[in-house]
Backbone as a chain_set.jsonl record, in Angstrom:
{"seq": "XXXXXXXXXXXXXXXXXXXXXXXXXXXXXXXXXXXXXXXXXXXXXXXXXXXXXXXXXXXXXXXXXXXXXX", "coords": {"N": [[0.85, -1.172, 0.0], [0.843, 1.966, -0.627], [1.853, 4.794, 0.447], [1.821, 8.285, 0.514], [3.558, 10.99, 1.603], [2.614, 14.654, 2.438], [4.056, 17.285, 3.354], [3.489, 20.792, 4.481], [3.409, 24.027, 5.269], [1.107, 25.453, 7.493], [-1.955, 27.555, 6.926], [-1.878, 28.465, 4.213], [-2.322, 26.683, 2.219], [-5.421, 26.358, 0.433], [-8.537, 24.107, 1.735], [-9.451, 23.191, -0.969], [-7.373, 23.22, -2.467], [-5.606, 21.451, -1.258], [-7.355, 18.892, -1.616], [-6.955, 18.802, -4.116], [-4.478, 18.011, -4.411], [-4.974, 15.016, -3.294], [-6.129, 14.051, -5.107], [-4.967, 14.338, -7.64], [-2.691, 13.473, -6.829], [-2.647, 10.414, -6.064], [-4.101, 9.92, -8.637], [-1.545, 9.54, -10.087], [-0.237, 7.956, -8.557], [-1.77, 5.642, -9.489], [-1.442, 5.827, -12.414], [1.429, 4.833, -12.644], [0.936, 2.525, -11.682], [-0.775, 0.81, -11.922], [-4.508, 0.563, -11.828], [-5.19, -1.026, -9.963], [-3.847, -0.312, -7.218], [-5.635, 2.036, -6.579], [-7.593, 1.699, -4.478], [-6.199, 1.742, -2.267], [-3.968, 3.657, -1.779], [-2.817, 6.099, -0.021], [-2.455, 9.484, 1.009], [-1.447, 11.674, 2.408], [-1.619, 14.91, 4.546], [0.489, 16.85, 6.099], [0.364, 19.609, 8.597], [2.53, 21.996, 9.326], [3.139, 24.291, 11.807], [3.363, 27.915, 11.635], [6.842, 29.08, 11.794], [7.638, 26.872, 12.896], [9.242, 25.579, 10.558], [12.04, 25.863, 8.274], [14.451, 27.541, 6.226], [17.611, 27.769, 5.04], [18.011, 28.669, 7.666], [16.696, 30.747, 7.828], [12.933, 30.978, 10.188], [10.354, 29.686, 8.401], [7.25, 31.585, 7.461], [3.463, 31.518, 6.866], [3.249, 33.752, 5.125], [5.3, 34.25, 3.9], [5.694, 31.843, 2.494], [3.751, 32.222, 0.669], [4.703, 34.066, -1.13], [6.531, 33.448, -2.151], [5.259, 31.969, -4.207], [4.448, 33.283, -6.593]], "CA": [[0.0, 0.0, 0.0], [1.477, 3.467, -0.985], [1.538, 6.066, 1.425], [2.634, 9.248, 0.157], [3.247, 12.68, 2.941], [3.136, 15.907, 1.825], [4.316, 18.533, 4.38], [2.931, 22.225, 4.247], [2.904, 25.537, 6.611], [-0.335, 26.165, 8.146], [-2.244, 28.663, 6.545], [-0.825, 28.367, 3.081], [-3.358, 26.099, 0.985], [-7.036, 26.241, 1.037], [-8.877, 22.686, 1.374], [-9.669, 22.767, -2.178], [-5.951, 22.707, -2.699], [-5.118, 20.201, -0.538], [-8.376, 18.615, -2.479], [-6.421, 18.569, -5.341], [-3.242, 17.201, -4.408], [-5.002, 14.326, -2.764], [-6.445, 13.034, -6.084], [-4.156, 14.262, -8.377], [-0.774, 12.37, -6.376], [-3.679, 9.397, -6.22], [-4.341, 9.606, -10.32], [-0.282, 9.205, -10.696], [0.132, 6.559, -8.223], [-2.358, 4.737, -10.593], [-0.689, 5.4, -13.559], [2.037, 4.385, -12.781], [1.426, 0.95, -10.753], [-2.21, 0.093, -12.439], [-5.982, 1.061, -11.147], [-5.472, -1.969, -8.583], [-3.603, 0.751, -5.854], [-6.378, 3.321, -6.477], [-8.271, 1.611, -3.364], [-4.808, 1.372, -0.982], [-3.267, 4.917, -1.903], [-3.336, 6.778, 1.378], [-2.103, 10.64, 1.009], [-1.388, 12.666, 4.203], [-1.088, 16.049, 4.51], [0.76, 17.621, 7.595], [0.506, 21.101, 8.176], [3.27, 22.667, 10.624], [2.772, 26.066, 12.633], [4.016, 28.803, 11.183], [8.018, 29.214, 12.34], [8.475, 25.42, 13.058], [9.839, 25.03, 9.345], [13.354, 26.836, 8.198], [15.434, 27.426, 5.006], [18.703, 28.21, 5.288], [18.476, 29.08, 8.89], [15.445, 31.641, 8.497], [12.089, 30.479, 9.918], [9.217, 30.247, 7.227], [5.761, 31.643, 7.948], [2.901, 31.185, 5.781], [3.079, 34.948, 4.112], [7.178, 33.939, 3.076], [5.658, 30.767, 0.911], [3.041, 32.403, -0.451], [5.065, 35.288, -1.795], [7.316, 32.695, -3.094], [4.32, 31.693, -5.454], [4.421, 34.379, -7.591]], "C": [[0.891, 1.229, 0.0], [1.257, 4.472, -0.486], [2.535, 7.508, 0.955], [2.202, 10.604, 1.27], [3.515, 13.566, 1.577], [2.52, 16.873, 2.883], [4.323, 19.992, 3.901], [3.01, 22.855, 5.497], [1.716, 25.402, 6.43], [-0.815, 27.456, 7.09], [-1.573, 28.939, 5.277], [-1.8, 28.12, 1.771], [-4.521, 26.094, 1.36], [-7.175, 24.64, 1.221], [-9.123, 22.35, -0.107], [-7.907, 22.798, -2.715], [-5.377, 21.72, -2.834], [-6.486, 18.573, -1.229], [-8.024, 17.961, -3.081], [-5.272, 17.609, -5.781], [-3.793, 16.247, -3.721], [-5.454, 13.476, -4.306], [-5.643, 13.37, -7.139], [-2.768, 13.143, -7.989], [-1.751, 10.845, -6.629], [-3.759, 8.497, -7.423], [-2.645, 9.185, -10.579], [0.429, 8.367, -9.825], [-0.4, 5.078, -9.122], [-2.007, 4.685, -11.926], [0.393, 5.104, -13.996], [2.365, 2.922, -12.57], [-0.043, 0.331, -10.796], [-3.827, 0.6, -11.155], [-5.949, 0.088, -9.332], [-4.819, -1.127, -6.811], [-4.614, 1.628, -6.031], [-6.814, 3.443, -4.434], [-6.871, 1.69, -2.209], [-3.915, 2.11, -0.796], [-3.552, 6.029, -1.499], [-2.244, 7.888, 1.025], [-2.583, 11.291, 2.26], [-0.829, 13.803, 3.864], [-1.098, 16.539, 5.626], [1.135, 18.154, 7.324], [1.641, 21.3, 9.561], [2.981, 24.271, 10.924], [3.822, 26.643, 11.799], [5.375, 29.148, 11.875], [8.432, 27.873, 12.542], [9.211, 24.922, 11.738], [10.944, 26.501, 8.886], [14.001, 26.379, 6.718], [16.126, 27.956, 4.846], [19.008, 29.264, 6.567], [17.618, 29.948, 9.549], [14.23, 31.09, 8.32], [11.005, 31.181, 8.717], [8.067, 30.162, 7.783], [4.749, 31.622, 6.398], [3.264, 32.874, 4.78], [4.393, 34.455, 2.994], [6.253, 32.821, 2.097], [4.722, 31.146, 0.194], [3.725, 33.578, -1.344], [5.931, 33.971, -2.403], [6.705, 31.931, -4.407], [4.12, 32.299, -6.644], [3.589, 34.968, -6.962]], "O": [[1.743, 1.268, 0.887], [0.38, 5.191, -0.964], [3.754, 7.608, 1.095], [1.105, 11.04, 1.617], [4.089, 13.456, 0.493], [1.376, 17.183, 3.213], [5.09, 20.356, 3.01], [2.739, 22.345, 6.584], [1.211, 25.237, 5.32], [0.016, 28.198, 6.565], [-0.624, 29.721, 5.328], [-2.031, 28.824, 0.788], [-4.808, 25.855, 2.532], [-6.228, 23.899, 0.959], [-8.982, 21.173, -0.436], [-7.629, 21.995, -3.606], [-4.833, 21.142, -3.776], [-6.175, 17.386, -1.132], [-8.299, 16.762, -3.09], [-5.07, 16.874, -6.748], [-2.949, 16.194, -2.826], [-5.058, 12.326, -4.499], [-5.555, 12.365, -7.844], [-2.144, 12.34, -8.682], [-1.353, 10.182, -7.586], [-3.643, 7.279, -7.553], [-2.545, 8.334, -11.463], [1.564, 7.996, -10.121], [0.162, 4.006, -9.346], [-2.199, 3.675, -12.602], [0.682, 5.017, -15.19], [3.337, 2.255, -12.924], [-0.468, -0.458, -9.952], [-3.855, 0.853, -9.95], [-6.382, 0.34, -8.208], [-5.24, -1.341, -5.674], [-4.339, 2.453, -5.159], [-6.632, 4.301, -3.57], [-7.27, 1.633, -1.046], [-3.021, 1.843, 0.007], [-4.228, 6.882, -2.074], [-1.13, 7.45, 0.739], [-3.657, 11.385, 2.855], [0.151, 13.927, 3.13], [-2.116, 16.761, 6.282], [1.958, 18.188, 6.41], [1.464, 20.738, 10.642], [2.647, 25.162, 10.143], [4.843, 26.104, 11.371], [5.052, 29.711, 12.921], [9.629, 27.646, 12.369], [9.795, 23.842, 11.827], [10.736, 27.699, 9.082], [14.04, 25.25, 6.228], [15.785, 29.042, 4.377], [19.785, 30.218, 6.617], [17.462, 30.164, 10.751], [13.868, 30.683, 7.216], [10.821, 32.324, 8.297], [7.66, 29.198, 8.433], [5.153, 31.688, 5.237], [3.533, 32.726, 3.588], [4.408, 34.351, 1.767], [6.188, 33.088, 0.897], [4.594, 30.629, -0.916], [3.088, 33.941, -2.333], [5.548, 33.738, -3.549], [7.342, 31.442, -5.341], [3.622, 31.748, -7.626], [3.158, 36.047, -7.368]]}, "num_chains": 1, "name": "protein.A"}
């Protein structure tokens, strides 16, 4: 069974986001390894508080990754 994480800041993605990336990563576990993982391809998304996550030493809050979006 195929468990894929995907770690995010708080306050970052809406639920329809997170929505998205649950059946999109889903659709390309199945095309790569046949329809039979659809049912057994568990996606997690953990959010961390704003400051508990760092890149290159300075913490990141949600405003820093969304400006990094364009």
């Amino acid at each position: 069974m195929p468990m894929v994480n995907i770690e995010v800041i708080k306050a970052v993605f809406t639920p329809a986001q997170k929505q998205q990336w649950i059946e999109k990563v889903t659709e390309a576990m199945v095309s790569v390894e046949g329809e039979g993982l659809r049912g057994v391809t568990c996606v997690r998304i953990q959010e961390y508080q704003q400051g508990d996550w760092a890149i290159g030493g300075q913490m990141l809050r949600a405003s820093d990754v969304k400006s990094m979006a364009g």
